[in-house]
Amino acid sequence: MPVHRAAWPDWWSDGIGSAPLETAAVRAAQTAAVAGDALQAAARIHRAELPGDLAAERGRITEALVFSAEHTYGADDSVRDPLAQNTREQWGEKASHAWEAVRRTRLHQETLWGALEPSLGRGPSPTLAVFNPLGRRRDGLAVVNVDHELWPPGRAVTLRDQDGREVPAQPLGSRADGTTWALWLADVPPLGFATVTLEAGPAACPAPRAGDLAELASDHYRLDLDRERGTVRHLHDLDLGRDLVDPEAPWPLLACIHERLGNRHQLEHRRLTDVRREPLADVRGDGAADGPIWRSLAFTGASPGGAVLRWEIRLFKPTARLEVRLSLRNPGTCDPEGWYVAWPLVLPGGRLRYQAQGGLVEPGRNQLPGSSSDWHAVQDLVSLVGDPGQVVLSSAETLLWQFGGLNLGRFRPIARPASTHAYSWVMNNYWTTNFRASLAGEFRWGYALTSLRDRGEGAAVQAGQALRQPLLGRMLPPGAPRDHGPLTGLLTADLPCLERVSDASFAGVRAVRLHLREPDGARCTVPLRDILDPARVVALDRVDPLGRVLATIDGGLELGPHERASVTVRLR
C-alpha cells in the first residue's frame, strides 16, 4: 500500500533564534562531524593507525550535539528575570554542550589528519592535502589557515595541484601567526584526496585588488546593485536566461530587516498587532576586492537601535555561485527584536521547497496540518524550482526561514506560501520562557546560492550538500618524499545517493559503512559492485541501524522511492 510522507515542522523551533551564536557553532560542529566521519573512513581505507578510543570519542561528540539540540534554551524564568543566577547557570550549562561539540570535532579531525599524515605526499616545499568528504567528484572551496613559517606574508608562490593546474587562492584574513586562505580546487575525487604544492617563484598568488568595482559580473551571473541600500535590484542568471529577483517584492534582495515588537504577550495570544519593521540606515560602501576566485563589494549600515551590520557580496568566477557574508554587532536589549534577510526569488511556475530531516518539504503541501506554517527549520538548502531549472540557497550557520512573506503572527494550521519569496529569520528573542532574553554581541553568518537546469530533488540535495560542506585542507611542512603513489579512494565513480560514510571497524575487522538515501522519489538500482574498488572490498552487507546483517549484496542494491539503506563494506 502507498506510504504517505509528511513533515512535522515544529512551532518551538523559533526559540533557536534566541541563540544565534551557539546555533551557528552547533551547525558547524554537525558539518565537521559528518566530514570527520568521512575522514575517519578514509583513514581506515588507507590502513592508518588510529587510537583505540576513537569510537568512544565520536560517541561523546554525538552526545554533545544531541544535548545542545534539545529544544529549550534556558530556565523557565529566563525572559522574566534574565540576570538571575538560575537563568545564567542554566544557560551556561546549555551553551557548554555546543562548545563541547565544537572542541571535540576539531580535536577529532586533528587526530585523523595526524594518523593520515604518513600516507600523505611530502616534498621539498610545503604541501596542502585536500579531502573531499562527499560521494561525488567535484570542484569546490577549501579554507585553510597557513602558518607564516610555511607561507610568509607577501611571499611570491605558485600553487599547483597534482595535475599541474594552477590553483586560485584568495586571502580571507590574517593574524600574527598565519593567514587564512580560500582555495578553489578542481576535480577532487569522491571520498578522495588532492594535493597542492606551494612553489616559490615569480608567479605570485595575487592579493585581491582593492578599489571600487563598476559592477559585479561573471560568466554565470550579473548583479544590478542599489548602492545606496546595499541591496540587489536584479540578479541576472546568464545560464538560465532569467532575472531571479521579483521586481514586485516588498523588500529587495539582501534587505536586512530589523523587527521590533511592542510587547511579547501578543504572540502568546496568537496575534500580532504591534510591530515595526525597518531597513538599515546610513548604508555606505565599505570596500571592494577583485581576486582570482571572486569579486566582491562590501557595505555597512546601522539600525535605529544602534546595531551595526557589515555584509560582503561575493560573486565567484570559476562557477555559478553567489555568496554573502554578514557580521552583525548588536548592542542587545531585553525588549523583543528580530532580524531578517530578504531573498525575493522568482521563476515562472516556481515552487519553494526545503530540506528537513528525511527529505524535501514543500511548505503547506507535504506537511501535517497544525504543524508550523509560519516558520521552518531548514537543514542544507532552500530550493526554488520552476522554469527552466532551480535555484538552491544554503546557509551553514542559520536555519530558520519564513516563506512567502514575513509571517510572524499568522499561526495558521496550514498555509501555502503567498509567493516564492524566502526570508531568513536570523535571530529573535520573542518567546516568553526557556529561551534567551537578549541578542547582544557579534554574530557572523552567510549564504551561498547556485542555480542549475536539473529540476530534480536529487540535484537540489547534491547542490545543498556541496554549498554547505567545504573541502577539508591540511598544510604539511616540507619533508623527504614518501615512496608511494597518490592516495586512491574507495569509490571508482560517483555515488550520488551517499548521504554520509562512517567507520564500522570492530574487533580487528576493518570496515566502513555507507549511509544511502534515494532522493528523487523513484525506484533505482545502486551499482555498488561496479563503483567500489574491488581491490579493497571483501564483502558488502546491508545492515539495520544497529549494524546487524540483513542481506549480503552481490551486485546492485535496490532502493525504493526515498528509501534509506546502510551498507557495511568490509575491507581487505
XYZ file of C-alpha atoms in Angstrom:
572
model
C 0.000 0.000 0.000
C 1.266 3.545 -0.658
C 3.070 5.315 2.177
C 2.037 8.891 2.932
C 5.072 11.052 3.664
C 4.563 14.323 5.511
C 6.769 16.625 7.571
C 6.048 17.955 11.040
C 7.722 21.393 11.242
C 7.949 22.401 14.889
C 6.452 25.647 16.235
C 9.024 25.590 19.064
C 11.879 25.958 16.586
C 11.513 29.755 16.766
C 13.412 29.665 20.059
C 16.548 28.583 18.195
C 16.755 32.181 17.005
C 17.451 33.392 20.526
C 20.935 31.821 20.478
C 22.358 32.579 17.009
C 26.000 32.280 18.060
C 25.552 28.840 19.614
C 23.262 27.707 16.789
C 25.990 28.560 14.268
C 28.516 26.710 16.424
C 26.337 23.594 16.583
C 25.722 23.620 12.839
C 29.450 23.963 12.226
C 30.092 21.044 14.579
C 27.428 18.946 12.816
C 29.056 19.631 9.448
C 32.504 18.916 10.888
C 31.305 15.676 12.490
C 29.968 14.337 9.166
C 33.195 15.366 7.412
C 35.198 13.812 10.248
C 33.323 10.536 9.805
C 34.332 10.505 6.130
C 37.932 11.333 7.044
C 37.937 8.519 9.607
C 36.593 6.103 6.980
C 39.392 7.223 4.642
C 41.911 6.562 7.409
C 40.575 3.004 7.732
C 40.711 2.508 3.977
C 44.366 3.589 3.925
C 45.297 1.486 6.978
C 46.216 4.429 9.183
C 46.934 3.645 12.819
C 44.046 5.088 14.819
C 43.709 5.455 18.602
C 41.672 2.730 20.255
C 39.305 5.189 21.966
C 38.224 6.923 18.745
C 34.766 5.308 18.721
C 34.143 6.460 22.292
C 35.266 9.978 21.404
C 32.892 10.012 18.420
C 30.116 8.992 20.805
C 30.919 11.947 23.044
C 30.610 14.272 20.032
C 27.163 12.846 19.286
C 26.140 13.243 22.914
C 27.192 16.900 22.978
C 25.325 17.589 19.724
C 22.169 15.873 20.993
C 22.131 17.804 24.259
C 22.847 21.106 22.506
C 19.945 20.479 20.088
C 17.371 19.933 22.857
C 14.622 22.424 22.125
C 14.753 24.777 25.142
C 17.496 27.332 25.694
C 17.496 28.058 29.391
C 15.449 28.369 32.561
C 11.689 28.891 32.736
C 12.292 32.399 34.110
C 14.980 33.258 31.531
C 12.958 36.100 29.986
C 11.174 37.247 33.139
C 14.454 37.521 35.082
C 17.387 37.351 32.625
C 20.068 38.378 35.147
C 19.105 35.845 37.823
C 21.721 33.321 38.896
C 19.445 30.419 37.958
C 18.945 31.872 34.462
C 22.652 32.387 33.898
C 23.647 28.983 35.301
C 21.148 27.076 33.189
C 22.171 28.944 30.067
C 25.848 28.312 30.817
C 25.149 24.594 31.108
C 23.132 24.554 27.903
C 25.704 26.525 25.906
C 28.519 24.314 27.190
C 27.227 21.417 25.078
C 27.569 23.494 21.902
C 31.148 24.481 22.626
C 31.970 20.965 23.772
C 30.820 19.701 20.364
C 32.950 22.326 18.602
C 36.031 21.479 20.665
C 35.688 17.724 20.222
C 35.035 17.838 16.465
C 38.158 19.935 15.966
C 40.278 17.554 18.032
C 38.709 14.600 16.205
C 39.804 15.959 12.825
C 43.260 16.847 14.165
C 43.694 13.255 15.364
C 42.625 11.858 11.999
C 44.883 14.152 9.972
C 47.766 13.188 12.251
C 47.060 9.500 11.665
C 46.841 10.014 7.887
C 49.956 12.158 7.621
C 52.378 9.252 7.000
C 50.305 8.326 3.936
C 50.153 11.861 2.523
C 52.651 13.157 -0.005
C 55.563 15.321 1.079
C 58.030 17.282 -0.992
C 60.788 19.860 -0.829
C 58.205 22.650 -0.497
C 55.070 22.929 1.675
C 52.162 20.764 0.565
C 48.422 21.065 1.083
C 46.412 17.844 1.306
C 42.730 18.300 0.369
C 39.990 15.765 1.160
C 36.506 15.558 -0.378
C 34.040 14.103 2.176
C 31.208 13.769 -0.365
C 30.370 10.809 -2.587
C 30.934 12.502 -5.944
C 33.796 14.176 -7.758
C 33.541 17.936 -7.512
C 35.148 21.323 -7.773
C 34.992 23.179 -4.510
C 36.278 25.604 -1.941
C 38.824 24.707 0.725
C 39.540 27.115 3.574
C 42.853 26.572 5.341
C 44.964 28.504 7.797
C 48.617 28.601 6.710
C 51.354 29.292 9.223
C 53.535 32.223 8.222
C 56.592 29.992 8.657
C 55.319 27.923 5.712
C 53.954 30.806 3.621
C 55.367 34.145 4.794
C 53.228 37.230 4.115
C 53.987 38.745 0.723
C 55.998 35.787 -0.472
C 55.556 35.057 -4.182
C 54.309 31.495 -4.643
C 52.590 29.404 -7.262
C 50.034 26.813 -6.141
C 49.625 23.728 -8.339
C 47.542 20.594 -7.965
C 48.769 17.085 -8.710
C 47.877 17.511 -12.414
C 49.958 20.666 -12.744
C 46.989 23.062 -12.845
C 47.388 26.381 -11.092
C 45.127 26.651 -8.034
C 43.443 30.029 -7.413
C 43.847 31.357 -3.870
C 42.409 34.374 -2.090
C 43.157 35.580 1.467
C 40.305 35.803 3.970
C 42.079 37.250 6.973
C 45.404 37.330 8.763
C 46.744 37.183 12.293
C 50.297 37.424 13.618
C 50.924 33.691 13.233
C 49.159 32.864 9.975
C 46.792 33.756 7.149
C 43.508 32.054 6.315
C 43.234 31.314 2.604
C 40.388 30.242 0.356
C 41.477 27.905 -2.446
C 39.441 26.669 -5.395
C 40.170 23.023 -6.267
C 39.087 21.180 -9.419
C 38.172 17.500 -9.868
C 38.669 16.288 -6.299
C 37.633 12.600 -6.319
C 34.766 11.260 -4.155
C 35.924 10.348 -0.641
C 39.390 11.045 -2.010
C 42.376 13.345 -1.833
C 44.030 16.017 -3.943
C 47.461 17.550 -3.394
C 48.517 21.173 -3.807
C 52.178 22.207 -3.768
C 53.431 25.664 -2.865
C 56.339 26.605 -5.098
C 58.410 29.740 -4.632
C 58.619 31.719 -7.853
C 57.790 34.909 -9.708
C 54.145 33.996 -10.310
C 52.558 35.130 -7.064
C 49.037 34.375 -5.940
C 47.856 37.982 -6.262
C 46.108 39.643 -3.379
C 42.612 40.861 -4.269
C 42.745 44.291 -5.862
C 41.100 46.933 -3.730
C 39.084 49.758 -5.147
C 35.582 50.356 -6.455
C 34.236 47.807 -8.936
C 31.933 49.212 -11.574
C 29.771 46.078 -11.442
C 29.609 42.524 -10.161
C 29.500 40.163 -13.137
C 30.803 36.735 -14.057
C 30.213 34.192 -16.816
C 27.163 32.981 -14.851
C 25.557 35.973 -13.074
C 25.280 39.724 -13.434
C 24.136 41.849 -10.486
C 22.439 45.226 -10.693
C 23.044 46.783 -7.279
C 21.311 49.543 -5.365
C 24.430 51.001 -3.782
C 22.513 53.418 -1.598
C 20.875 50.485 0.204
C 23.422 47.715 -0.417
C 20.754 45.537 -2.000
C 20.312 43.777 -5.357
C 17.774 45.106 -7.864
C 18.384 42.362 -10.418
C 20.227 39.041 -10.335
C 20.536 38.019 -13.970
C 21.181 34.294 -14.333
C 23.052 34.028 -17.641
C 22.798 30.219 -17.710
C 19.037 30.063 -17.108
C 18.357 33.262 -19.031
C 16.253 34.760 -16.212
C 16.279 37.591 -13.714
C 15.913 35.779 -10.384
C 14.643 38.823 -8.411
C 10.924 39.611 -8.191
C 10.597 43.324 -9.081
C 7.258 43.499 -7.227
C 8.663 42.262 -3.918
C 8.048 44.458 -0.855
C 11.677 44.033 0.221
C 14.646 43.911 -2.201
C 17.144 41.071 -2.354
C 19.577 41.229 0.598
C 17.480 43.747 2.507
C 18.426 43.397 6.182
C 15.260 43.990 8.181
C 15.161 44.929 11.867
C 11.859 43.993 13.540
C 10.652 45.288 16.900
C 7.538 44.214 18.798
C 5.669 46.436 21.200
C 5.381 43.502 23.612
C 5.852 39.731 23.719
C 2.462 38.832 25.073
C 0.654 39.417 21.785
C 2.321 36.268 20.462
C 1.058 34.283 23.452
C -2.436 35.311 22.343
C -1.665 34.193 18.756
C -1.851 37.605 17.161
C 0.484 40.388 16.095
C -0.895 43.912 16.405
C 2.131 45.981 17.462
C 5.159 45.516 15.203
C 7.632 47.795 13.411
C 9.940 46.662 10.578
C 12.719 48.916 9.301
C 15.582 48.628 6.809
C 19.095 49.680 7.648
C 20.002 53.353 7.607
C 23.239 55.168 6.802
C 24.304 52.475 4.304
C 27.656 53.096 2.647
C 30.237 51.203 0.641
C 32.943 49.517 2.679
C 35.452 48.277 0.125
C 35.804 46.103 -2.942
C 38.043 43.229 -3.974
C 38.818 41.501 -7.247
C 40.689 38.235 -6.726
C 41.175 35.009 -8.667
C 38.192 33.263 -7.018
C 35.630 36.041 -6.551
C 34.855 39.703 -6.988
C 33.212 41.361 -4.007
C 31.636 44.542 -2.749
C 31.092 45.299 0.944
C 28.645 47.609 2.710
C 27.917 48.739 6.250
C 24.686 50.038 7.750
C 23.071 50.690 11.103
C 19.691 50.112 12.722
C 17.813 52.773 14.701
C 18.666 50.827 17.857
C 22.409 51.157 17.295
C 23.247 47.792 15.758
C 25.925 47.845 13.045
C 25.878 45.362 10.178
C 28.567 44.707 7.574
C 27.927 42.486 4.582
C 30.094 41.413 1.657
C 28.634 40.206 -1.661
C 30.969 37.727 -3.379
C 30.472 36.670 -6.988
C 32.553 33.616 -7.869
C 34.452 33.384 -11.144
C 35.052 29.618 -11.610
C 31.421 28.538 -11.095
C 27.800 29.657 -10.750
C 27.957 30.734 -7.126
C 26.986 33.846 -5.199
C 27.953 34.215 -1.551
C 27.037 36.800 1.062
C 28.945 37.053 4.338
C 27.452 39.157 7.158
C 28.609 40.376 10.536
C 26.193 41.994 12.998
C 27.220 43.806 16.168
C 24.046 44.144 18.176
C 24.010 46.182 21.415
C 21.207 43.963 22.667
C 18.053 44.649 24.592
C 15.561 42.591 26.567
C 12.817 44.203 24.505
C 11.627 41.863 21.741
C 13.518 42.283 18.467
C 14.366 40.199 15.426
C 16.431 40.293 12.234
C 15.669 39.031 8.717
C 17.461 38.900 5.365
C 15.211 39.015 2.290
C 15.544 36.650 -0.698
C 12.618 37.562 -3.006
C 13.418 34.997 -5.708
C 11.155 34.235 -8.642
C 10.934 31.732 -11.515
C 7.969 31.076 -13.820
C 5.782 28.389 -12.245
C 8.061 28.449 -9.206
C 7.559 26.362 -6.055
C 9.545 26.595 -2.830
C 10.855 23.531 -1.050
C 13.431 22.960 1.644
C 15.393 20.139 3.207
C 14.197 18.819 6.556
C 15.073 15.585 8.323
C 14.330 12.790 5.885
C 13.663 14.682 2.679
C 12.427 17.819 0.961
C 9.329 19.663 2.196
C 7.073 21.855 0.090
C 5.550 24.241 2.657
C 1.801 23.823 3.026
C 1.730 20.736 0.821
C 3.529 17.732 2.305
C 3.388 18.755 5.961
C 0.959 17.745 8.657
C -1.953 20.148 9.346
C -1.342 22.035 12.576
C 2.444 21.923 12.246
C 4.353 25.176 11.883
C 3.376 27.060 8.726
C 4.777 30.459 9.718
C 8.424 29.413 10.033
C 10.506 26.366 9.165
C 13.812 24.880 10.325
C 15.966 24.203 7.245
C 18.878 21.786 7.069
C 21.119 22.134 3.974
C 19.016 24.019 1.460
C 16.083 26.072 0.257
C 15.176 25.441 -3.384
C 13.051 27.420 -5.812
C 12.151 25.074 -8.673
C 10.445 26.389 -11.801
C 11.053 27.116 -15.466
C 13.715 26.390 -16.714
C 15.524 24.985 -13.650
C 16.036 25.662 -9.962
C 17.871 27.979 -7.603
C 19.450 26.457 -4.489
C 20.195 28.593 -1.433
C 22.070 27.422 1.655
C 23.245 28.837 4.981
C 25.801 26.957 7.028
C 25.116 28.945 10.211
C 21.437 29.837 10.470
C 18.368 27.683 9.824
C 15.059 29.500 10.475
C 13.153 30.661 7.365
C 9.765 32.190 6.587
C 8.336 31.501 3.140
C 6.029 33.647 1.040
C 6.245 36.706 3.310
C 7.026 37.860 6.832
C 4.556 35.503 8.509
C 5.024 36.200 12.197
C 1.631 36.342 13.912
C -0.455 34.295 11.435
C -0.496 30.983 13.366
C -2.422 29.180 10.645
C -2.824 25.401 10.936
C -1.860 25.050 7.272
C -0.855 27.636 4.667
C 0.754 27.676 1.266
C 3.356 30.433 0.719
C 1.795 33.545 -0.808
C 4.835 33.983 -3.089
C 8.206 32.393 -3.812
C 9.964 34.914 -1.578
C 12.128 33.487 1.222
C 13.114 35.357 4.377
C 15.992 34.139 6.507
C 14.875 34.666 10.122
C 18.330 35.169 11.528
C 17.510 35.773 15.193
C 14.764 36.745 17.622
C 14.127 36.859 21.373
C 10.335 36.629 21.172
C 9.135 33.703 23.232
C 8.399 34.261 26.903
C 10.101 31.342 28.627
C 13.013 28.886 28.322
C 14.835 30.990 25.736
C 17.364 33.802 25.835
C 16.080 37.302 26.543
C 18.731 39.366 24.717
C 20.596 39.155 21.406
C 23.661 41.162 22.451
C 27.029 40.600 20.821
C 28.604 39.910 17.447
C 27.246 37.250 15.137
C 28.665 36.176 11.761
C 26.810 34.150 9.195
C 26.397 33.761 5.468
C 24.557 32.367 2.448
C 25.585 30.620 -0.748
C 23.421 30.470 -3.878
C 23.732 28.485 -7.081
C 21.404 27.566 -9.940
C 21.070 24.586 -12.235
C 18.873 23.337 -15.050
C 18.194 19.972 -13.409
C 14.898 20.379 -11.527
C 15.173 17.103 -9.594
C 15.191 16.713 -5.832
C 18.427 14.764 -6.038
C 20.150 17.610 -7.865
C 18.955 20.052 -5.184
C 20.230 17.810 -2.381
C 23.629 17.417 -4.026
C 23.926 21.163 -4.602
C 22.933 21.897 -0.995
C 25.493 19.417 0.314
C 28.236 20.986 -1.789
C 27.334 24.529 -0.688
C 27.342 23.652 3.000
C 30.217 21.135 3.110
C 33.587 22.574 2.053
C 36.613 20.532 1.122
C 38.936 19.817 4.049
C 42.533 21.027 3.890
C 45.697 20.265 5.831
C 49.060 22.008 5.399
C 52.151 19.811 5.591
C 55.678 21.198 6.047
C 58.460 20.249 3.630
C 59.954 16.818 4.120
C 61.566 13.845 2.475
C 59.398 12.492 -0.374
C 57.476 9.348 0.532
C 57.835 6.326 -1.717
C 54.178 5.790 -2.598
C 51.756 6.847 -5.290
C 48.761 9.131 -4.879
C 46.092 8.076 -2.399
C 43.210 6.410 -4.183
C 39.733 6.312 -2.700
C 37.207 3.559 -2.147
C 34.949 4.800 -4.968
C 35.893 4.475 -8.633
C 32.865 6.550 -9.708
C 30.335 8.898 -8.154
C 27.807 7.617 -5.616
C 25.195 10.406 -5.747
C 22.835 8.836 -3.216
C 25.527 8.745 -0.499
C 24.419 10.863 2.473
C 27.470 10.127 4.583
C 30.054 7.459 5.363
C 31.305 6.264 8.741
C 33.840 3.913 10.268
C 32.389 0.461 11.076
C 35.532 -1.328 12.224
C 35.385 -3.582 15.279
C 37.340 -6.477 16.839
C 40.051 -6.473 14.197
C 37.609 -6.217 11.276
C 38.270 -3.221 9.008
C 35.051 -1.843 7.567
C 33.249 1.353 6.633
C 29.526 1.977 6.426
C 27.795 3.781 3.573
C 24.559 5.556 4.519
C 22.424 5.898 1.377
C 19.123 7.571 0.518
C 17.203 7.691 -2.750
C 16.412 11.433 -3.132
C 14.323 11.682 -6.322
C 11.237 9.704 -5.304
C 11.855 6.952 -7.881
C 12.932 3.318 -7.586
C 16.576 2.814 -8.550
C 19.427 0.317 -8.540
C 22.714 1.434 -6.999
C 25.557 -0.446 -8.777
C 27.722 -0.797 -5.689
C 29.901 -3.614 -7.009
C 30.688 -1.574 -10.118
C 31.733 1.616 -8.347
C 33.627 0.223 -5.346
C 37.300 -0.592 -5.839
C 37.405 -4.433 -5.963
C 40.995 -4.422 -4.734
C 39.777 -3.007 -1.411
C 36.451 -4.793 -0.834
C 35.949 -8.218 0.740
C 32.154 -8.204 1.122
C 29.089 -5.960 1.148
C 26.276 -6.388 3.657
C 23.057 -4.455 4.004
C 22.602 -3.775 7.704
C 19.973 -2.349 10.040
C 20.579 0.769 12.209
C 22.281 -1.418 14.841
C 24.669 -2.902 12.288
C 23.003 -6.332 12.151
C 23.299 -8.004 8.756
C 20.050 -8.096 6.766
C 21.391 -9.406 3.455
C 24.624 -9.904 1.526
C 24.948 -7.770 -1.622
C 26.422 -9.487 -4.662
C 25.717 -6.835 -7.292
C 23.489 -3.805 -7.126
C 21.329 -2.510 -4.289
C 17.639 -1.850 -4.956
C 16.215 1.275 -3.338
C 12.585 2.348 -3.370
C 11.429 5.972 -3.572
C 13.086 7.985 -0.763
C 14.260 4.732 0.836
C 17.248 4.739 3.175
C 19.783 1.932 3.472
C 23.053 1.273 5.292
C 25.729 -0.910 3.730
C 28.787 -2.236 5.548
C 31.840 -2.539 3.288
C 34.342 -4.998 4.709
C 37.858 -4.069 3.599
C 40.835 -6.232 2.686
